[in-house]
PDB file of C-alpha atoms in Angstrom:
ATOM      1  CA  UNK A   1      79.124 -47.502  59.872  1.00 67.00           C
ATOM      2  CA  UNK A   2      75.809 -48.025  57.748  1.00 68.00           C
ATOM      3  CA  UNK A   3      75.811 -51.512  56.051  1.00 61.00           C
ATOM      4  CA  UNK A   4      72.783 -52.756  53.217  1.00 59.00           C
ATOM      5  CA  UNK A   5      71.158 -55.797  53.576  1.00 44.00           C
ATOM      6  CA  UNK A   6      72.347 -56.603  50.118  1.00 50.00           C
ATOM      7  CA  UNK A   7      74.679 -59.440  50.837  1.00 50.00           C
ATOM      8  CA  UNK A   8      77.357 -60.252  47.618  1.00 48.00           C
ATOM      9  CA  UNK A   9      77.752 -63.911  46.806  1.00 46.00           C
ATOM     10  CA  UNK A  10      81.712 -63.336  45.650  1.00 48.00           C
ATOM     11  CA  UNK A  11      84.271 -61.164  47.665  1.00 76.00           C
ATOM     12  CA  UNK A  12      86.948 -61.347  44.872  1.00 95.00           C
ATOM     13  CA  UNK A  13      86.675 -57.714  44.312  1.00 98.00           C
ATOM     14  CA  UNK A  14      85.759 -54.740  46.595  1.00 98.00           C
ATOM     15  CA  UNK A  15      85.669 -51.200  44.743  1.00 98.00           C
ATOM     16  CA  UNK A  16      86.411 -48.443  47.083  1.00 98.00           C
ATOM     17  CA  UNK A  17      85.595 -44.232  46.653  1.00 98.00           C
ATOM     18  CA  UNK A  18      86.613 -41.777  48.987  1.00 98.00           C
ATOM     19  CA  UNK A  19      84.762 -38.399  48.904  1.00 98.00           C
ATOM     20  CA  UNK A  20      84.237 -35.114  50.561  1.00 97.00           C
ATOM     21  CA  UNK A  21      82.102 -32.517  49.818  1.00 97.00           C
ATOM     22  CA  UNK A  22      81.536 -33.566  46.379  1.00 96.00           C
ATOM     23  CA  UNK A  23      78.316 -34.552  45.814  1.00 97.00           C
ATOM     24  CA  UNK A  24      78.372 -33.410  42.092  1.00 96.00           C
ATOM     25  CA  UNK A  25      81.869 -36.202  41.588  1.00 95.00           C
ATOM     26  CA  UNK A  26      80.129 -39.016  43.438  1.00 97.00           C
ATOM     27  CA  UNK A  27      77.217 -39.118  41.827  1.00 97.00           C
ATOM     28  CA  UNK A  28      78.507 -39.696  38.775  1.00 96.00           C
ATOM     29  CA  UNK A  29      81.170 -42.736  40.141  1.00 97.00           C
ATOM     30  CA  UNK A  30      77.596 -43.988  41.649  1.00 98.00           C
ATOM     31  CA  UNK A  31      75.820 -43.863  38.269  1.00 98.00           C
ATOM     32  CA  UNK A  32      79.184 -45.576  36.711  1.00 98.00           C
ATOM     33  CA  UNK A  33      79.354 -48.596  39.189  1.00 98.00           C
ATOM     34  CA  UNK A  34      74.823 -48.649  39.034  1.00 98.00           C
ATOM     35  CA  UNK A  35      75.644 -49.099  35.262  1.00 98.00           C
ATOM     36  CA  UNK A  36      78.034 -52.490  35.056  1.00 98.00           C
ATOM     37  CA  UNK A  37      77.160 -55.176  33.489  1.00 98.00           C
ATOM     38  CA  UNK A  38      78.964 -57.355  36.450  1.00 97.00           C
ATOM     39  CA  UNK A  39      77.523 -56.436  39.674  1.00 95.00           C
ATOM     40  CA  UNK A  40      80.000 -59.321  41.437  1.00 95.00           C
ATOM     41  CA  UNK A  41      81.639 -57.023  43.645  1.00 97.00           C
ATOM     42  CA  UNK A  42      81.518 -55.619  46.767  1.00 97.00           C
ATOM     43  CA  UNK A  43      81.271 -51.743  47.228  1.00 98.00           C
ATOM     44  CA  UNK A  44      82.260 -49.163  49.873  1.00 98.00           C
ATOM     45  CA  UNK A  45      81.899 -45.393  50.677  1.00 98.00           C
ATOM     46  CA  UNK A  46      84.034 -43.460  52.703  1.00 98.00           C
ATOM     47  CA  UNK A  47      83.041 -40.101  53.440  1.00 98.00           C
ATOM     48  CA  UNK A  48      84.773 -37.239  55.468  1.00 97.00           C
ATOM     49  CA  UNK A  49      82.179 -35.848  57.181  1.00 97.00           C
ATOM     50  CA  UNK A  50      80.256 -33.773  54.180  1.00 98.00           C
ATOM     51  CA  UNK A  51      78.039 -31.451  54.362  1.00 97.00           C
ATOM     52  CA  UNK A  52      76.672 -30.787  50.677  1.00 97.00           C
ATOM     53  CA  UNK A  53      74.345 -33.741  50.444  1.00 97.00           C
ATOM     54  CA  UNK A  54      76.564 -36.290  49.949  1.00 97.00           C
ATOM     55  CA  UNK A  55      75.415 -38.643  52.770  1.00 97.00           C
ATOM     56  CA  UNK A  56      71.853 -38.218  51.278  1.00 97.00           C
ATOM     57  CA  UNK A  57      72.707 -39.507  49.266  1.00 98.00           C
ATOM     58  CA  UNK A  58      74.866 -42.508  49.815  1.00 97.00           C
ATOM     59  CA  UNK A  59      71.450 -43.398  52.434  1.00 96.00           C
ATOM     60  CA  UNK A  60      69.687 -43.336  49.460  1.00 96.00           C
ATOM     61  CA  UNK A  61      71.908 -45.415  47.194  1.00 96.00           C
ATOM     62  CA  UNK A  62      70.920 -49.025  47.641  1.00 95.00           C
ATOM     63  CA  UNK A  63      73.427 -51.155  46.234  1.00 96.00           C
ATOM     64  CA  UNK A  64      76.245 -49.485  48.428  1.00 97.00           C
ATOM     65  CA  UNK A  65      77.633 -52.407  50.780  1.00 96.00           C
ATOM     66  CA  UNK A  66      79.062 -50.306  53.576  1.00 96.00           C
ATOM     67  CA  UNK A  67      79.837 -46.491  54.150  1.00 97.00           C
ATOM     68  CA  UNK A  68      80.824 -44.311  56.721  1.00 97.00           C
ATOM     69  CA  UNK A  69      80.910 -40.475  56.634  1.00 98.00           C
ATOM     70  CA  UNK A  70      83.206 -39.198  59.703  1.00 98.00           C
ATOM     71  CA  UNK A  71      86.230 -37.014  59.642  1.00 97.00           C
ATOM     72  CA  UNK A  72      89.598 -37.894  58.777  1.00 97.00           C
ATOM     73  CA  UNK A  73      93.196 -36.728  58.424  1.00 96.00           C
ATOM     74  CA  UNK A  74      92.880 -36.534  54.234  1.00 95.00           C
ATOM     75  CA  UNK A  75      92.140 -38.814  51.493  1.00 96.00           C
ATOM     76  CA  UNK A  76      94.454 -41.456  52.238  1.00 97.00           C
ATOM     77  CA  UNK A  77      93.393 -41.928  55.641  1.00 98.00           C
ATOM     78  CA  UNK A  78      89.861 -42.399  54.440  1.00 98.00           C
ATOM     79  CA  UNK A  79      91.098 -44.870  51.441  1.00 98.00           C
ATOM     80  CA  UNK A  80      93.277 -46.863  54.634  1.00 98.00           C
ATOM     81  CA  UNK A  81      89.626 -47.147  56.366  1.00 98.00           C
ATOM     82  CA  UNK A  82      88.016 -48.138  52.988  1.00 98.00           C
ATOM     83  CA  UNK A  83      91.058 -51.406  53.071  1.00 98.00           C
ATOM     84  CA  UNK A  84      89.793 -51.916  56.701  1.00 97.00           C
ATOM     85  CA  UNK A  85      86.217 -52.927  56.319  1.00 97.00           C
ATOM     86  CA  UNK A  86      87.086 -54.287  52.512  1.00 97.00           C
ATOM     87  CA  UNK A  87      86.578 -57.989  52.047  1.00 96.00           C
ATOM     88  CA  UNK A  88      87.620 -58.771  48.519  1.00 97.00           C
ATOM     89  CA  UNK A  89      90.879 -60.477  47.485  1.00 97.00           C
ATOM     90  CA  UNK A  90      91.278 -57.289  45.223  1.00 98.00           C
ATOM     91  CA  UNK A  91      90.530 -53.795  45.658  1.00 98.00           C
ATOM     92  CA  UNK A  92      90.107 -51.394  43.179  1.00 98.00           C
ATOM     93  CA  UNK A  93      90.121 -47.608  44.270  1.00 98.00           C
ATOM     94  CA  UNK A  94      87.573 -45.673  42.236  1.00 97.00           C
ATOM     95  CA  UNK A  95      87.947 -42.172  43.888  1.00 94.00           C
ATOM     96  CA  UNK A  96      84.678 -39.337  43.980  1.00 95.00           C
ATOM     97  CA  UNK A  97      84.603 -38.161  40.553  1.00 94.00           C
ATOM     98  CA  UNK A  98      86.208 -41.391  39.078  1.00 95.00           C
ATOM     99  CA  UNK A  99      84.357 -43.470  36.831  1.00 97.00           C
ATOM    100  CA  UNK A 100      84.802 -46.797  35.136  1.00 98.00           C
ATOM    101  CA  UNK A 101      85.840 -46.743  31.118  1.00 97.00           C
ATOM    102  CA  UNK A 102      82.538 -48.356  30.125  1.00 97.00           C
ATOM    103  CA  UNK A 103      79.521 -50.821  31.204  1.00 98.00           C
ATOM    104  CA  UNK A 104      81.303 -53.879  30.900  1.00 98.00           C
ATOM    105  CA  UNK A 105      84.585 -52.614  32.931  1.00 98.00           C
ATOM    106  CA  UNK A 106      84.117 -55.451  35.862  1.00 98.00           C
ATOM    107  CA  UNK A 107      82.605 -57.773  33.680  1.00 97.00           C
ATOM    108  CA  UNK A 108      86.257 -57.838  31.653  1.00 98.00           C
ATOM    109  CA  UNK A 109      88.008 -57.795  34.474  1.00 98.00           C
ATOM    110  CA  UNK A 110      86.728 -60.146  36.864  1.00 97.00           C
ATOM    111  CA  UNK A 111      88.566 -63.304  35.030  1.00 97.00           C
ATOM    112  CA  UNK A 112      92.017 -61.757  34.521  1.00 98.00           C
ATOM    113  CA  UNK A 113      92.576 -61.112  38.239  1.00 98.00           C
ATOM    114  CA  UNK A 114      94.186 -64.619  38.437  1.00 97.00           C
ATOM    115  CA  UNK A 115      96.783 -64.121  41.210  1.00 97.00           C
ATOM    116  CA  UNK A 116      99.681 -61.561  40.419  1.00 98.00           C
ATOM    117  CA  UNK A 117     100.057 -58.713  43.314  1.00 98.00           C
ATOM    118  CA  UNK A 118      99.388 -55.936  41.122  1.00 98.00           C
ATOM    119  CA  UNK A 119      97.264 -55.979  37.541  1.00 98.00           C
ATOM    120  CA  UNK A 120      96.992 -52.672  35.409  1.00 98.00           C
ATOM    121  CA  UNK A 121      95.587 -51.286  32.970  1.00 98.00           C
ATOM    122  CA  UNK A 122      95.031 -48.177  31.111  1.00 98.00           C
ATOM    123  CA  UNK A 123      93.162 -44.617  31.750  1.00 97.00           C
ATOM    124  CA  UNK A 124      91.012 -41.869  29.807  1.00 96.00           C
ATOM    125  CA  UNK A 125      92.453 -39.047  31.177  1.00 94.00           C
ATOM    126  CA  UNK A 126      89.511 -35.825  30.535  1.00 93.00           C
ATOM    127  CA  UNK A 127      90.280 -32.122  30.514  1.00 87.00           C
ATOM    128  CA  UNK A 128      87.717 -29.578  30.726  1.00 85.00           C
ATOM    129  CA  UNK A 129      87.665 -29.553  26.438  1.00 88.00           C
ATOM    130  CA  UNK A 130      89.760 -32.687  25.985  1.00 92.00           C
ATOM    131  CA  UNK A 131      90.664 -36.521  26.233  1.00 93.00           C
ATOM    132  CA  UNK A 132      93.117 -38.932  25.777  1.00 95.00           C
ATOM    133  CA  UNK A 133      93.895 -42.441  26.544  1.00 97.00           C
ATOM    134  CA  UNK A 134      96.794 -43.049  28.514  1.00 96.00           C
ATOM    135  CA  UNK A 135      98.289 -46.642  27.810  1.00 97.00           C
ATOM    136  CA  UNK A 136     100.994 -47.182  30.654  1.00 97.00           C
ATOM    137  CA  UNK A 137     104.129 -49.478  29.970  1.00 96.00           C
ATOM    138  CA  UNK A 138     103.490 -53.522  29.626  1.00 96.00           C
ATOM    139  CA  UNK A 139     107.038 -53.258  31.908  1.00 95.00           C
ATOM    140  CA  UNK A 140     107.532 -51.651  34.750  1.00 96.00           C
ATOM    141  CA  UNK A 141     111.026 -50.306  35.766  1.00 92.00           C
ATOM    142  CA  UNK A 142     112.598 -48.152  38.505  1.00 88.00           C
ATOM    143  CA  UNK A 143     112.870 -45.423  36.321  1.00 86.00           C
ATOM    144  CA  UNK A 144     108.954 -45.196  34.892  1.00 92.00           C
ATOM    145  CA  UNK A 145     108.362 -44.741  38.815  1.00 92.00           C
ATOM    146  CA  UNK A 146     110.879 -41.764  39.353  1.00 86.00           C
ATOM    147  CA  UNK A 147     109.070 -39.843  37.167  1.00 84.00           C
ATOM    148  CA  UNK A 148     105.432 -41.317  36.723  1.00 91.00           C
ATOM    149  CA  UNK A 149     103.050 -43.883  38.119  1.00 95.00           C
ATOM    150  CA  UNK A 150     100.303 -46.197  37.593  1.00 97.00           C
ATOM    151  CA  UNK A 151      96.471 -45.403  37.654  1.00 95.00           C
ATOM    152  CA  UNK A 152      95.206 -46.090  41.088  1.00 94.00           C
ATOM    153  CA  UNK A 153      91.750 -46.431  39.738  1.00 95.00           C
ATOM    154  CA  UNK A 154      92.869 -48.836  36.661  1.00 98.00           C
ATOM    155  CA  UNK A 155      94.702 -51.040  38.881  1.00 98.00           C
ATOM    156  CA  UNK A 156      93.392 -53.601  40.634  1.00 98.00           C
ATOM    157  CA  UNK A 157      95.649 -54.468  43.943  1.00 98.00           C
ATOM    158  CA  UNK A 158      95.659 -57.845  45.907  1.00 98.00           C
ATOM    159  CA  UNK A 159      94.565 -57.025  49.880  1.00 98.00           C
ATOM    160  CA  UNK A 160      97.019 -58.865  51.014  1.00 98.00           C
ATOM    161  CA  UNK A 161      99.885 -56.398  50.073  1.00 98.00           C
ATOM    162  CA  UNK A 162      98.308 -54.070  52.517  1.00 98.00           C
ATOM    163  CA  UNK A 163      98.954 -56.402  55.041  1.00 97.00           C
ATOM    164  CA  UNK A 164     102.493 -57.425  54.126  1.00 98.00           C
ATOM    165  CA  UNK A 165     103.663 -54.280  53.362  1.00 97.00           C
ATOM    166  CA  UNK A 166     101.986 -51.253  55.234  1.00 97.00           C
ATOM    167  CA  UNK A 167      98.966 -49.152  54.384  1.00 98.00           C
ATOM    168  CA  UNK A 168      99.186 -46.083  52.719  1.00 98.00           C
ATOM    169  CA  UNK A 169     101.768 -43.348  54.214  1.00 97.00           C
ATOM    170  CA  UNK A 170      99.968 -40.695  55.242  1.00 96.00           C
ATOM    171  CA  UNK A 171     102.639 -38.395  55.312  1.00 95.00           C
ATOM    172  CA  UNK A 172     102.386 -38.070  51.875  1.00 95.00           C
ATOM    173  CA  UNK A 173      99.670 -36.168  51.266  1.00 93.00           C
ATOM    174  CA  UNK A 174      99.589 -36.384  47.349  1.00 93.00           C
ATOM    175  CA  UNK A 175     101.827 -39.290  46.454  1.00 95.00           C
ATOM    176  CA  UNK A 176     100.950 -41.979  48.782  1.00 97.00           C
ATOM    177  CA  UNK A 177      99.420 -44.031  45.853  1.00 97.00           C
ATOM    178  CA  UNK A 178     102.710 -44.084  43.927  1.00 96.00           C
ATOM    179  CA  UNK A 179     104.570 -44.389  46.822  1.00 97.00           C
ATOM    180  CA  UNK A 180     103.253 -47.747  47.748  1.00 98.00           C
ATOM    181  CA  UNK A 181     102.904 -48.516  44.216  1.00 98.00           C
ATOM    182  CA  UNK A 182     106.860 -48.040  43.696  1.00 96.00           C
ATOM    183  CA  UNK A 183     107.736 -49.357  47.744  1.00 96.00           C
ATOM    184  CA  UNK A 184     106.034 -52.446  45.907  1.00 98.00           C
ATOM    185  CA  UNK A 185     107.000 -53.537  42.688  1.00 97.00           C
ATOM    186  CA  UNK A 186     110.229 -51.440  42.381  1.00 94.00           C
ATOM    187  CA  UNK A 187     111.301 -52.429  46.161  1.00 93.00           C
ATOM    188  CA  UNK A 188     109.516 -55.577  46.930  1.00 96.00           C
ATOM    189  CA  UNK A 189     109.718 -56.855  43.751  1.00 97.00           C
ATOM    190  CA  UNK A 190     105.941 -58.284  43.638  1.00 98.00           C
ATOM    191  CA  UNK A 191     104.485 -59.766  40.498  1.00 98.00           C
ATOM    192  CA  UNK A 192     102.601 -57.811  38.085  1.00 98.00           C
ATOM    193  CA  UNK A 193     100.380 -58.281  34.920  1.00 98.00           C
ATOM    194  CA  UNK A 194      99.591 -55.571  32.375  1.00 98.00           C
ATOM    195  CA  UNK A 195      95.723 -56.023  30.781  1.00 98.00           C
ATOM    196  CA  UNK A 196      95.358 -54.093  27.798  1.00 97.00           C
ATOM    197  CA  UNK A 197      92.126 -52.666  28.863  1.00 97.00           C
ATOM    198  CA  UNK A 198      90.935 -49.427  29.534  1.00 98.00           C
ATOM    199  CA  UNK A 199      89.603 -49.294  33.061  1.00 98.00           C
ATOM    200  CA  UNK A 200      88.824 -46.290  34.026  1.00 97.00           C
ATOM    201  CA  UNK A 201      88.287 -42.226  33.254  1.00 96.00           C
ATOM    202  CA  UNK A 202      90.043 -40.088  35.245  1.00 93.00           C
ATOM    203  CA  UNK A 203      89.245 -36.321  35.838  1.00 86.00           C
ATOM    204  CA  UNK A 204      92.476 -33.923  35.228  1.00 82.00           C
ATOM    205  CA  UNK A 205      91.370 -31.343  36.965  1.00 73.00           C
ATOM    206  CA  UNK A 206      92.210 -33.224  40.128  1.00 60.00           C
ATOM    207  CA  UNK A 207      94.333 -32.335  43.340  1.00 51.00           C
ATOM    208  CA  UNK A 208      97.518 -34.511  41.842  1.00 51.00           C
ATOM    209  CA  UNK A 209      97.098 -32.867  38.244  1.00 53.00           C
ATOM    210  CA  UNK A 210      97.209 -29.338  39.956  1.00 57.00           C
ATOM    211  CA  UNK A 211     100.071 -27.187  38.612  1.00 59.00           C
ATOM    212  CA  UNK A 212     100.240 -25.745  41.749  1.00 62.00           C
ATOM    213  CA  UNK A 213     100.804 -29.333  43.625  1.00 79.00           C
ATOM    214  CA  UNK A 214     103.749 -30.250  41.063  1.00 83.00           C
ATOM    215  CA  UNK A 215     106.479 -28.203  44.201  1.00 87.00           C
ATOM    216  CA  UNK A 216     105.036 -30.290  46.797  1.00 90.00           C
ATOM    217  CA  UNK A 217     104.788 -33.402  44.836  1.00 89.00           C
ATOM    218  CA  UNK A 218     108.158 -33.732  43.667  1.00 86.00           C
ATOM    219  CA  UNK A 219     109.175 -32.776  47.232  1.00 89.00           C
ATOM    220  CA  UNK A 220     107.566 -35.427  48.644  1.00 92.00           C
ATOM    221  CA  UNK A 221     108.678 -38.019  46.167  1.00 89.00           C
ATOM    222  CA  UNK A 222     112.308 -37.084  46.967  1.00 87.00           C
ATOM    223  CA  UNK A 223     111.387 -37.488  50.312  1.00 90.00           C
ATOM    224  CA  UNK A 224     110.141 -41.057  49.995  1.00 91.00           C
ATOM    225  CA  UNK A 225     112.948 -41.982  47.738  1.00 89.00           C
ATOM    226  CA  UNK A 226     115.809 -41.103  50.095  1.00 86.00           C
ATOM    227  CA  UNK A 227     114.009 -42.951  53.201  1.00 88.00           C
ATOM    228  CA  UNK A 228     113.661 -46.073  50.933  1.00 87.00           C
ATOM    229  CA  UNK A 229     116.484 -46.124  48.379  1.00 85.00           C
ATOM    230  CA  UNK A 230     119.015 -44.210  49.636  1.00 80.00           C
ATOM    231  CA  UNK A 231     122.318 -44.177  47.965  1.00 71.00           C
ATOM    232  CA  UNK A 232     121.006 -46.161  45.054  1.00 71.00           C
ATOM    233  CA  UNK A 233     118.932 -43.197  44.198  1.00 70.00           C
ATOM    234  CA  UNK A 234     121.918 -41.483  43.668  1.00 69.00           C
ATOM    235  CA  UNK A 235     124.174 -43.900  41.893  1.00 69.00           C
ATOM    236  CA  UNK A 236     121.286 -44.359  39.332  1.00 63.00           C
ATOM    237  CA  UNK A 237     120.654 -40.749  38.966  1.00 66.00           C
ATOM    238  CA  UNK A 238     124.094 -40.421  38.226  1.00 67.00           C
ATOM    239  CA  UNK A 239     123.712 -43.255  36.115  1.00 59.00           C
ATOM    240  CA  UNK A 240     120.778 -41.283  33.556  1.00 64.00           C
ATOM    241  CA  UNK A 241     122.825 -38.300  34.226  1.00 63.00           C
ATOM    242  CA  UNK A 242     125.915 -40.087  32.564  1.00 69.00           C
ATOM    243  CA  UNK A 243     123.411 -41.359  29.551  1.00 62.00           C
ATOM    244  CA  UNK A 244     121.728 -38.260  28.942  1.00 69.00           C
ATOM    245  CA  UNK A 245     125.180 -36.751  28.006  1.00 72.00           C
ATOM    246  CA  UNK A 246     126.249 -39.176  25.965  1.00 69.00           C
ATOM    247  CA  UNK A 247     122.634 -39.131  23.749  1.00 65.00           C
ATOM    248  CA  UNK A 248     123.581 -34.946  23.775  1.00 71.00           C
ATOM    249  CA  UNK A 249     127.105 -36.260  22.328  1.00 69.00           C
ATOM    250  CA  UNK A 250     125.657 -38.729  19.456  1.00 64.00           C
ATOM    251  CA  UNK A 251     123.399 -35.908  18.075  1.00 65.00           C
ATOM    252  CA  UNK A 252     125.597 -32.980  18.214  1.00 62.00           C
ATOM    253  CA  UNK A 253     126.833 -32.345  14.333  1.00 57.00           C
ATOM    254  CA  UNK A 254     130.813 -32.886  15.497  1.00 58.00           C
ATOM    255  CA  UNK A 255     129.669 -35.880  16.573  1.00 54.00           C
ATOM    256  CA  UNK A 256     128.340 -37.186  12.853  1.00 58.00           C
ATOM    257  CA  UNK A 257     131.036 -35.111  10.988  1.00 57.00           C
ATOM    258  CA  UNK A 258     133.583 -37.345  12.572  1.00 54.00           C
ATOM    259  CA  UNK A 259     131.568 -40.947  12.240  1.00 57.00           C
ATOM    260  CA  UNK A 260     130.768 -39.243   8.377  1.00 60.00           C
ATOM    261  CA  UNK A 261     134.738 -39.158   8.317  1.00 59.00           C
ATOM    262  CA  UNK A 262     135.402 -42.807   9.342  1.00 58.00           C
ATOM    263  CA  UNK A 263     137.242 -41.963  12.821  1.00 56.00           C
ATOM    264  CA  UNK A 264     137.133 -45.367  14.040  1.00 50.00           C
ATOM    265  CA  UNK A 265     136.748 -44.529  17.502  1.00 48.00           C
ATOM    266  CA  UNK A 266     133.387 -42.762  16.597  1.00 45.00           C
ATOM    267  CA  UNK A 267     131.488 -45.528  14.809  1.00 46.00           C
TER     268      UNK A 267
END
């Protein structure tokens, strides 16, 4: 492990990226955390072992805290060894290629992590041609998770949960962030506060945004939902199922001929 002399005067944060071979992705998530206006935080690299410069240039990178570049089973396995030698009461995973929304991210962010086990935000989600901003729900329900997440890199997660509840499951190879994100808040019930800021920009072209992963990621969401809700997954799937029929029902035109018709039993 290589550690800088710099020394932080306030843990409350540690940012973490996790790279491999992409020397092109971290340099620019260096040149976004070199650029905020807060520079309260601590920060850590963990590399897998890369060949194409990358540890160059994390040796040459002086306000990195602590890194390591060795191999490991996949990326998280290398973000479990970034929560291992993290010291903040928060950490904030800000992946190779990631970046933070603007300059004054941290400094905006710093005062609203006031205690709650999970605080989000929103995303810039970039195409090759394209953006968007992604606002995620100020509530968070069991359904949102079965088919969609929260940002791991504009959400800002308390250490401690890591403790309490287990480290990322590395069986998952492409969902382990939203499987401890709904294991959680959906499960566990932990408290959570939406900010309405955007936190950070997020690269579609990415291993989770791959229309080739989509088989293997719903295969191993179903796979983490039947070894943690079981038979609940199935009464509330049935549940939608039963909904989704009835919303077919209201629109169909017998449906509004009869209400149009006063049938009681319709209105």
């Amino acid at each position: 492990m290589q550690t800088n002399n710099k020394l932080k005067t306030n843990h409350q944060l540690s940012i973490i990226t996790v790279n491999l071979n992409n020397k092109e992705g971290l340099s620019k998530t260096l040149a976004s955390i070199a650029n905020q206006s807060c520079q309260d935080f601590e920060y850590i690299v963990i590399d897998g072992s890369s060949t194409d410069g990358s540890v160059a240039l994390m040796q040459n990178t002086s306000f990195i805290d602590r890194w390591i570049s060795e191999k490991d089973t996949g990326v998280y396995d290398a973000m479990n060894k970034g929560i291992a030698l993290a010291t903040g009461s928060y950490l904030l995973f800000l992946n190779s290629g990631d970046q933070l929304f603007d300059h004054t991210v941290i400094e905006n962010a710093m005062p609203k992590l006031t205690g709650e086990a999970i605080i989000y935000g929103n995303l810039k989600q970039v195409w090759t041609d394209t953006y968007r901003i992604h606002y995620f729900p100020e509530k968070l329900t069991f359904g949102h998770f079965l088919n969609q997440t929260i940002g791991h890199l504009s959400t800002f997660i308390r250490s401690d949960l890591f403790e309490k509840y287990g480290l990322y499951e590395t069986e998952y190879k492409i969902v382990a962030d939203w499987a401890f994100f709904t294991k959680v808040i959906v499960k566990e019930n932990v408290s959570v506060k939406y900010i309405p800021d955007v936190v950070g920009t997020f690269d579609m072209n990415g291993m989770s945004s791959d229309p080739v992963n989509f088989e293997q990621i719903n295969r191993e969401r179903r796979q983490f939902l039947r070894k943690h809700f079981g038979r609940f997954l199935d009464d509330y799937e049935q549940h939608e199922h039963t909904l989704q029929i009835l919303k077919r029902i209201q629109s169909s035109k017998g449906f509004r001929w009869l209400k149009a018709l006063g049938v009681k039993k319709f209105q």
